[in-house]
mmCIF file of C-alpha atoms in Angstrom:
data_model
loop_
_atom_site.group_PDB
_atom_site.id
_atom_site.type_symbol
_atom_site.label_atom_id
_atom_site.label_comp_id
_atom_site.label_asym_id
_atom_site.label_seq_id
_atom_site.Cartn_x
_atom_site.Cartn_y
_atom_site.Cartn_z
ATOM 1 C CA MET B 1161 146.131 70.103 128.486
ATOM 2 C CA ILE B 1162 149.166 70.091 125.829
ATOM 3 C CA PRO B 1163 150.488 66.730 126.533
ATOM 4 C CA LEU B 1164 146.938 65.626 125.998
ATOM 5 C CA GLY B 1165 145.775 67.957 123.226
ATOM 6 C CA ILE B 1166 149.090 66.207 121.340
ATOM 7 C CA LEU B 1167 148.252 62.800 122.318
ATOM 8 C CA LEU B 1168 144.405 63.338 120.650
ATOM 9 C CA ILE B 1169 146.070 64.838 118.070
ATOM 10 C CA LEU B 1170 148.214 61.773 117.376
ATOM 11 C CA PHE B 1171 145.088 59.443 118.120
ATOM 12 C CA ALA B 1172 143.420 60.692 115.787
ATOM 13 C CA GLY B 1173 145.437 61.762 113.178
ATOM 14 C CA PHE B 1174 147.061 59.001 112.772
ATOM 15 C CA ARG B 1175 144.274 56.598 112.606
ATOM 16 C CA GLY B 1176 144.216 53.245 110.293
ATOM 17 C CA PRO B 1177 141.515 53.275 106.791
ATOM 18 C CA ASN B 1178 139.916 50.329 109.072
ATOM 19 C CA VAL B 1179 139.140 52.320 111.950
ATOM 20 C CA SER B 1180 136.025 54.592 111.072
ATOM 21 C CA SER B 1181 133.700 54.295 108.495
ATOM 22 C CA ASP B 1182 133.952 57.628 106.682
ATOM 23 C CA PHE B 1183 137.759 57.454 105.685
ATOM 24 C CA GLU B 1184 136.615 55.502 102.273
ATOM 25 C CA THR B 1185 134.826 58.693 101.728
ATOM 26 C CA TYR B 1186 137.531 61.078 102.076
ATOM 27 C CA LYS B 1187 139.778 58.867 100.263
ATOM 28 C CA ASP B 1188 137.146 59.508 97.649
ATOM 29 C CA TYR B 1189 136.824 62.548 98.384
ATOM 30 C CA TYR B 1190 140.859 63.116 98.018
ATOM 31 C CA GLU B 1191 141.148 61.242 94.583
ATOM 32 C CA LEU B 1192 138.309 63.461 93.165
ATOM 33 C CA VAL B 1193 139.360 66.873 94.272
ATOM 34 C CA ARG B 1194 143.236 66.098 94.331
ATOM 35 C CA PRO B 1195 144.504 65.539 90.469
ATOM 36 C CA SER B 1196 141.364 68.385 89.128
ATOM 37 C CA SER B 1197 142.968 72.262 89.010
ATOM 38 C CA GLU B 1198 139.034 73.428 89.019
ATOM 39 C CA TYR B 1199 136.763 73.787 91.440
ATOM 40 C CA LEU B 1200 133.286 75.120 92.218
ATOM 41 C CA PRO B 1201 132.936 76.937 95.042
ATOM 42 C CA PHE B 1202 130.110 75.588 97.828
ATOM 43 C CA SER B 1203 130.075 72.234 95.708
ATOM 44 C CA PHE B 1204 128.987 69.465 97.251
ATOM 45 C CA ILE B 1205 132.860 68.666 99.012
ATOM 46 C CA GLU B 1206 133.226 71.309 101.847
ATOM 47 C CA PRO B 1207 136.048 74.197 101.079
ATOM 48 C CA SER B 1208 137.963 73.412 103.354
ATOM 49 C CA PHE B 1209 138.478 69.453 102.502
ATOM 50 C CA VAL B 1210 139.095 70.604 98.071
ATOM 51 C CA ILE B 1211 142.421 72.875 100.052
ATOM 52 C CA PHE B 1212 143.464 70.860 102.392
ATOM 53 C CA SER B 1213 143.859 68.432 99.604
ATOM 54 C CA LYS B 1214 145.737 70.680 97.223
ATOM 55 C CA ILE B 1215 147.858 71.069 99.883
ATOM 56 C CA PHE B 1216 148.920 68.007 101.185
ATOM 57 C CA PRO B 1217 150.548 65.429 98.859
ATOM 58 C CA TYR B 1218 149.187 62.927 100.959
ATOM 59 C CA LEU B 1219 145.190 61.224 102.663
ATOM 60 C CA ARG B 1220 146.342 60.821 105.711
ATOM 61 C CA PHE B 1221 147.786 64.858 106.207
ATOM 62 C CA VAL B 1222 144.726 65.761 105.330
ATOM 63 C CA ILE B 1223 143.552 63.922 107.660
ATOM 64 C CA LEU B 1224 146.163 65.501 110.846
ATOM 65 C CA ALA B 1225 146.034 68.820 109.578
ATOM 66 C CA TYR B 1226 141.687 68.038 110.666
ATOM 67 C CA ALA B 1227 142.975 66.507 113.438
ATOM 68 C CA VAL B 1228 145.190 69.307 114.786
ATOM 69 C CA LEU B 1229 142.558 72.147 113.942
ATOM 70 C CA SER B 1230 139.640 70.007 115.567
ATOM 71 C CA VAL B 1231 141.202 69.605 119.142
ATOM 72 C CA CYS B 1232 143.195 72.221 119.635
ATOM 73 C CA ILE B 1233 140.137 75.039 118.530
ATOM 74 C CA LYS B 1234 137.951 72.674 120.856
ATOM 75 C CA LEU B 1235 140.245 72.894 124.118
ATOM 76 C CA PHE B 1236 140.320 76.742 123.770
ATOM 77 C CA ALA B 1237 136.894 76.775 123.619
ATOM 78 C CA PHE B 1238 136.395 74.549 126.733
ATOM 79 C CA GLU B 1239 138.629 76.914 128.052
ATOM 80 C CA LYS B 1240 136.793 79.365 127.613
ATOM 81 C CA LEU B 1241 133.534 78.296 128.452
ATOM 82 C CA THR B 1242 133.284 76.491 132.239
ATOM 83 C CA PRO B 1243 135.972 76.627 134.809
ATOM 84 C CA PHE B 1244 135.830 72.236 134.444
ATOM 85 C CA VAL B 1245 137.908 71.930 131.949
ATOM 86 C CA PHE B 1246 139.042 68.341 132.512
ATOM 87 C CA TYR B 1247 135.571 66.887 133.212
ATOM 88 C CA SER B 1248 134.433 68.670 129.210
ATOM 89 C CA VAL B 1249 137.480 67.100 128.034
ATOM 90 C CA ALA B 1250 136.746 63.821 129.834
ATOM 91 C CA LEU B 1251 133.033 63.963 128.286
ATOM 92 C CA TRP B 1252 134.604 64.953 125.192
ATOM 93 C CA PHE B 1253 136.625 62.124 124.660
ATOM 94 C CA SER B 1254 133.423 59.160 125.758
ATOM 95 C CA HIS B 1255 131.323 60.989 122.543
ATOM 96 C CA PHE B 1256 131.739 63.290 120.667
ATOM 97 C CA PHE B 1257 135.342 62.820 120.398
ATOM 98 C CA LEU B 1258 135.323 58.968 119.300
ATOM 99 C CA VAL B 1259 132.048 59.820 117.076
ATOM 100 C CA LEU B 1260 133.455 63.108 115.503
ATOM 101 C CA GLU B 1261 137.139 63.488 115.543
ATOM 102 C CA MET B 1262 137.959 59.405 114.677
ATOM 103 C CA ASN B 1263 134.836 59.182 112.127
ATOM 104 C CA GLN B 1264 133.616 62.634 111.149
ATOM 105 C CA ILE B 1265 136.433 65.539 111.379
ATOM 106 C CA ARG B 1266 134.977 67.864 109.323
ATOM 107 C CA VAL B 1267 132.157 68.183 111.392
ATOM 108 C CA GLY B 1268 134.201 68.120 114.685
ATOM 109 C CA VAL B 1269 136.358 71.105 113.437
ATOM 110 C CA ALA B 1270 132.862 72.993 112.878
ATOM 111 C CA ILE B 1271 131.477 72.320 115.876
ATOM 112 C CA GLY B 1272 134.342 73.025 117.470
ATOM 113 C CA LEU B 1273 134.092 76.401 116.045
ATOM 114 C CA LEU B 1274 130.286 76.781 116.562
ATOM 115 C CA LEU B 1275 131.376 76.676 120.747
ATOM 116 C CA LEU B 1276 133.888 79.173 120.031
ATOM 117 C CA SER B 1277 130.579 81.177 118.601
ATOM 118 C CA ILE B 1278 129.106 81.430 122.035
ATOM 119 C CA PRO B 1279 130.546 84.415 123.687
ATOM 120 C CA SER B 1280 130.669 86.242 120.696
ATOM 121 C CA ILE B 1281 126.545 85.919 121.317
ATOM 122 C CA VAL B 1282 126.921 86.168 124.959
ATOM 123 C CA LYS B 1283 128.824 90.093 124.176
ATOM 124 C CA ARG B 1284 126.314 90.594 121.146
ATOM 125 C CA ASN B 1285 129.677 90.676 119.349
ATOM 126 C CA HIS B 1286 127.795 89.857 115.790
ATOM 127 C CA TYR B 1287 130.628 90.582 113.197
ATOM 128 C CA GLN B 1288 132.508 87.820 115.553
ATOM 129 C CA TYR B 1289 129.472 85.348 115.595
ATOM 130 C CA VAL B 1290 129.214 85.620 111.497
ATOM 131 C CA GLY B 1291 132.850 84.729 111.225
ATOM 132 C CA LEU B 1292 132.951 82.306 113.104
ATOM 133 C CA VAL B 1293 129.434 80.157 111.514
ATOM 134 C CA PHE B 1294 131.169 81.096 108.509
ATOM 135 C CA LEU B 1295 133.937 79.148 109.325
ATOM 136 C CA ALA B 1296 132.215 76.678 110.655
ATOM 137 C CA PHE B 1297 130.006 75.883 107.578
ATOM 138 C CA LEU B 1298 133.452 76.171 105.743
ATOM 139 C CA PHE B 1299 134.160 72.484 107.578
ATOM 140 C CA HIS B 1300 131.133 71.469 107.412
ATOM 141 C CA TYR B 1301 127.706 72.930 105.262
ATOM 142 C CA SER B 1302 125.283 72.039 107.958
ATOM 143 C CA ALA B 1303 127.144 74.219 110.528
ATOM 144 C CA ILE B 1304 124.740 77.225 108.848
ATOM 145 C CA ILE B 1305 121.765 75.513 110.865
ATOM 146 C CA PHE B 1306 123.772 77.431 114.051
ATOM 147 C CA LEU B 1307 123.520 80.872 112.301
ATOM 148 C CA PRO B 1308 119.992 81.535 114.117
ATOM 149 C CA VAL B 1309 121.115 80.977 117.361
ATOM 150 C CA TYR B 1310 121.968 84.419 117.351
ATOM 151 C CA ILE B 1311 119.046 85.672 118.091
ATOM 152 C CA LEU B 1312 118.318 83.719 120.912
ATOM 153 C CA ASN B 1313 118.016 85.690 124.665
ATOM 154 C CA THR B 1314 120.744 86.304 126.270
ATOM 155 C CA ASN B 1315 118.940 87.301 129.259
ATOM 156 C CA LYS B 1316 116.692 84.802 130.917
ATOM 157 C CA VAL B 1317 115.772 81.466 129.477
ATOM 158 C CA PRO B 1318 112.358 82.332 127.966
ATOM 159 C CA VAL B 1319 109.288 80.180 129.659
ATOM 160 C CA ILE B 1320 108.557 78.353 126.077
ATOM 161 C CA TYR B 1321 111.664 76.389 126.359
ATOM 162 C CA PHE B 1322 110.082 74.450 129.607
ATOM 163 C CA TYR B 1323 107.509 73.396 127.227
ATOM 164 C CA VAL B 1324 108.593 73.087 123.593
ATOM 165 C CA ILE B 1325 110.084 68.981 124.960
ATOM 166 C CA PRO B 1326 106.605 67.705 125.417
ATOM 167 C CA ALA B 1327 105.220 69.162 122.100
ATOM 168 C CA ALA B 1328 108.067 68.237 120.125
ATOM 169 C CA TYR B 1329 106.982 64.491 121.978
ATOM 170 C CA LEU B 1330 103.677 65.148 120.825
ATOM 171 C CA LEU B 1331 104.484 66.297 117.245
ATOM 172 C CA HIS B 1332 106.533 63.203 116.891
ATOM 173 C CA PHE B 1333 103.821 60.833 118.292
ATOM 174 C CA LEU B 1334 101.034 62.505 115.845
ATOM 175 C CA GLY B 1335 103.858 61.675 113.273
ATOM 176 C CA ILE B 1336 104.701 65.294 112.442
ATOM 177 C CA GLY B 1337 107.827 66.254 111.346
ATOM 178 C CA LEU B 1338 110.021 69.122 110.091
ATOM 179 C CA ILE B 1339 112.128 67.270 106.667
ATOM 180 C CA GLU B 1340 109.973 68.271 104.508
ATOM 181 C CA VAL B 1341 110.273 71.492 105.373
ATOM 182 C CA VAL B 1342 113.778 71.869 106.042
ATOM 183 C CA GLY B 1343 113.884 69.818 102.439
ATOM 184 C CA LYS B 1344 112.172 72.623 101.223
ATOM 185 C CA LEU B 1345 114.579 75.381 101.964
ATOM 186 C CA PRO B 1346 116.253 77.135 99.178
ATOM 187 C CA ILE B 1347 120.090 76.238 100.496
ATOM 188 C CA PRO B 1348 121.754 73.655 97.848
ATOM 189 C CA GLN B 1349 124.450 72.842 99.940
ATOM 190 C CA LEU B 1350 121.420 71.265 102.675
ATOM 191 C CA GLN B 1351 119.181 70.205 100.102
ATOM 192 C CA GLY B 1352 122.335 67.871 98.554
ATOM 193 C CA LYS B 1353 123.353 66.892 102.651
ATOM 194 C CA MET B 1354 119.991 65.767 102.999
ATOM 195 C CA GLU B 1355 120.381 63.492 100.583
ATOM 196 C CA SER B 1356 123.428 62.317 101.323
ATOM 197 C CA TYR B 1357 121.641 61.293 104.325
ATOM 198 C CA ARG B 1358 118.380 59.732 103.126
ATOM 199 C CA SER B 1359 121.139 56.981 101.173
ATOM 200 C CA LEU B 1360 123.168 56.505 104.295
ATOM 201 C CA TYR B 1361 119.761 55.288 105.993
ATOM 202 C CA GLU B 1362 118.234 53.378 103.263
ATOM 203 C CA MET B 1363 121.649 51.682 102.825
ATOM 204 C CA GLY B 1364 121.643 50.783 106.797
ATOM 205 C CA SER B 1365 124.053 53.151 108.007
ATOM 206 C CA TYR B 1366 122.023 54.612 110.428
ATOM 207 C CA VAL B 1367 119.301 53.077 112.930
ATOM 208 C CA LYS B 1368 116.111 54.275 113.224
ATOM 209 C CA ILE B 1369 115.825 57.103 116.171
ATOM 210 C CA ASN B 1370 114.692 55.357 119.800
ATOM 211 C CA VAL B 1371 113.665 58.850 121.507
ATOM 212 C CA TYR B 1372 111.866 57.127 123.990
ATOM 213 C CA ASN B 1373 115.620 55.206 124.899
ATOM 214 C CA PRO B 1374 116.749 55.816 128.637
ATOM 215 C CA VAL B 1375 120.048 58.060 127.946
ATOM 216 C CA ILE B 1376 117.654 60.447 125.730
ATOM 217 C CA LEU B 1377 115.566 60.818 128.991
ATOM 218 C CA LEU B 1378 118.233 61.108 131.259
ATOM 219 C CA ARG B 1379 118.989 64.251 129.114
ATOM 220 C CA VAL B 1380 115.228 65.302 129.008
ATOM 221 C CA GLY B 1381 115.983 64.697 132.856
ATOM 222 C CA LEU B 1382 119.306 66.758 133.172
ATOM 223 C CA ILE B 1383 117.605 69.131 131.273
ATOM 224 C CA TYR B 1384 114.692 70.106 133.021
ATOM 225 C CA ILE B 1385 117.665 69.968 136.460
ATOM 226 C CA PHE B 1386 119.190 72.867 134.256
ATOM 227 C CA LEU B 1387 116.253 74.871 133.925
ATOM 228 C CA PHE B 1388 114.693 74.921 137.508
ATOM 229 C CA ASN B 1389 117.714 75.783 138.429
ATOM 230 C CA TRP B 1390 118.287 78.663 135.586
ATOM 231 C CA ARG B 1391 119.167 81.746 137.600
ATOM 232 C CA TYR B 1392 121.245 80.145 139.708
ATOM 233 C CA LEU B 1393 123.721 78.725 136.970
ATOM 234 C CA ALA B 1394 123.594 81.237 135.141
ATOM 235 C CA SER B 1395 124.977 83.783 138.255
ATOM 236 C CA LYS B 1396 127.872 80.743 137.662
ATOM 237 C CA ASN B 1397 128.371 80.727 134.270
ATOM 238 C CA GLU B 1398 127.575 83.689 132.183
ATOM 239 C CA ASN B 1399 126.957 81.949 129.385
ATOM 240 C CA PHE B 1400 124.599 79.196 130.576
ATOM 241 C CA VAL B 1401 121.198 80.647 130.076
ATOM 242 C CA VAL B 1402 122.555 80.269 125.695
ATOM 243 C CA MET B 1403 124.085 76.818 126.172
ATOM 244 C CA ILE B 1404 120.793 76.145 127.457
ATOM 245 C CA GLN B 1405 118.360 77.184 125.341
ATOM 246 C CA ILE B 1406 120.955 75.589 121.973
ATOM 247 C CA LEU B 1407 120.514 72.271 124.219
ATOM 248 C CA VAL B 1408 116.870 72.049 124.276
ATOM 249 C CA ILE B 1409 117.528 73.128 120.524
ATOM 250 C CA SER B 1410 119.504 69.623 120.308
ATOM 251 C CA ILE B 1411 116.768 67.493 121.419
ATOM 252 C CA VAL B 1412 113.533 69.016 120.096
ATOM 253 C CA SER B 1413 115.608 69.140 116.914
ATOM 254 C CA MET B 1414 116.168 65.432 117.258
ATOM 255 C CA LEU B 1415 112.332 64.822 118.073
ATOM 256 C CA LEU B 1416 111.141 66.677 114.371
ATOM 257 C CA LEU B 1417 114.160 65.571 112.716
ATOM 258 C CA ALA B 1418 113.208 61.658 113.802
ATOM 259 C CA SER B 1419 112.133 60.482 109.482
ATOM 260 C CA LEU B 1420 115.365 61.159 108.644
ATOM 261 C CA PRO B 1421 117.779 59.641 111.628
ATOM 262 C CA ALA B 1422 121.446 60.825 109.532
ATOM 263 C CA PHE B 1423 120.560 64.073 109.276
ATOM 264 C CA GLY B 1424 118.443 64.765 112.670
ATOM 265 C CA LEU B 1425 121.349 63.239 114.356
ATOM 266 C CA ARG B 1426 124.169 65.445 112.333
ATOM 267 C CA ILE B 1427 121.911 68.388 113.517
ATOM 268 C CA SER B 1428 120.862 67.486 117.477
ATOM 269 C CA ASP B 1429 124.793 67.104 117.157
ATOM 270 C CA LEU B 1430 125.911 70.358 116.451
ATOM 271 C CA PHE B 1431 123.234 71.588 118.973
ATOM 272 C CA GLY B 1432 124.093 68.862 121.485
ATOM 273 C CA SER B 1433 127.726 69.612 121.980
ATOM 274 C CA VAL B 1434 127.033 72.047 124.221
ATOM 275 C CA GLU B 1435 126.424 69.459 126.584
ATOM 276 C CA ILE B 1436 130.075 69.044 127.536
ATOM 277 C CA ILE B 1437 130.419 72.456 128.991
ATOM 278 C CA LEU B 1438 126.350 72.167 130.728
ATOM 279 C CA LEU B 1439 126.907 68.646 132.929
ATOM 280 C CA PRO B 1440 130.252 69.771 134.778
ATOM 281 C CA LEU B 1441 127.770 72.797 136.389
ATOM 282 C CA LEU B 1442 126.193 69.714 137.943
ATOM 283 C CA PHE B 1443 129.004 71.001 140.640
ATOM 284 C CA ASN B 1444 127.036 74.070 141.411
ATOM 285 C CA LEU B 1445 124.194 72.551 142.331
ATOM 286 C CA ILE B 1446 125.230 69.254 144.368
ATOM 287 C CA LYS B 1447 127.169 70.121 147.411
ATOM 288 C CA GLU B 1448 128.648 66.196 147.849
ATOM 289 C CA LYS B 1449 131.108 66.263 144.913
ATOM 290 C CA TYR B 1450 131.854 63.118 144.539
ATOM 291 C CA TRP B 1451 128.257 62.329 143.699
ATOM 292 C CA VAL B 1452 129.095 64.180 140.289
ATOM 293 C CA VAL B 1453 132.061 62.891 139.670
ATOM 294 C CA LEU B 1454 130.634 59.191 140.089
ATOM 295 C CA PHE B 1455 127.600 60.644 137.471
ATOM 296 C CA LEU B 1456 129.852 62.012 134.947
ATOM 297 C CA PHE B 1457 131.773 59.304 134.654
ATOM 298 C CA ILE B 1458 129.187 56.544 134.605
ATOM 299 C CA PHE B 1459 126.863 58.268 132.076
ATOM 300 C CA GLY B 1460 130.462 58.946 130.111
ATOM 301 C CA PHE B 1461 131.438 55.120 130.345
ATOM 302 C CA LEU B 1462 127.460 54.375 129.283
ATOM 303 C CA ILE B 1463 128.004 56.746 126.337
ATOM 304 C CA MET B 1464 131.370 55.099 124.991
ATOM 305 C CA SER B 1465 129.743 51.499 125.982
ATOM 306 C CA ILE B 1466 126.708 52.405 123.602
ATOM 307 C CA ASP B 1467 129.303 54.246 120.667
ATOM 308 C CA LEU B 1468 131.625 51.703 120.682
ATOM 309 C CA LEU B 1469 129.914 47.942 121.510
ATOM 310 C CA TYR B 1470 126.116 49.204 119.863
ATOM 311 C CA ASN B 1471 126.389 51.227 117.481
ATOM 312 C CA GLN B 1472 129.911 50.476 116.756
ATOM 313 C CA PHE B 1473 131.296 53.748 115.297
ATOM 314 C CA LEU B 1474 134.757 52.527 115.382
ATOM 315 C CA GLU B 1475 136.799 49.133 114.803
ATOM 316 C CA PRO B 1476 139.985 48.024 116.637
ATOM 317 C CA TYR B 1477 142.433 50.712 116.894
ATOM 318 C CA SER B 1478 145.653 50.614 114.207
ATOM 319 C CA PHE B 1479 147.728 52.972 112.002
#
């Protein structure tokens, strides 16, 4: 995996300024932070970006530092979480790498750390878990949402997880969401991020979430396949019980936060990153392995095509 990791680091770290939409934002942040001799902790710019901007004399070096951390942490997390590392890497590249490492790279590092924190939940190592979530928070403030995940049941999947997705769809249909509740939480950094997401939505950077689109419904179907086989899959992967609960939370959060698409998708991605670990577990359920390989290839290709052709997350690659 080392040669592949180096290739991905170079690919993400040396992308040109016109490849992704977030590059101009990073440029503005860098020019704001770099000349300043003072910095108020926990302002709207994450501490990691401030530190890197002070250390490195060029923005490209800052992006490269994030790329090194994001790719290395994720590859390390894959090794910890699954025996199907190759397939998880392929799924990661088909969506999360293109959306995060090539765009929102601070979130990419944060998600890597959150994935790495999952074994700490299972082993009930609360100090290690809080430490990893805090590190993720330093890279992107939205990672603080992950902190309550520690209370999830590590021994079994509670029955409520079979019902929360239909309930969330019903609430969404009735126009009941969580934006108002989350927006009132006394966390200035979270409120600031929500304002940023609201501005992005108003500028047209995010379109309304279609919660009934085939890809989301396919994900829901896969979740129920995993839920109905949770005991068997838990015997194959000690982290499965926690990860399937996190994936359910991902869908529910997207449904209940759909009225603010940018925020809903960000929170959904934070939790939904476990998908790249869970989907290859289909190898444990289906005897004919070539069907699983074919499905994962089609699924990854479909998601990548939507990201590149429909959502147009990236422009043609350049240095």
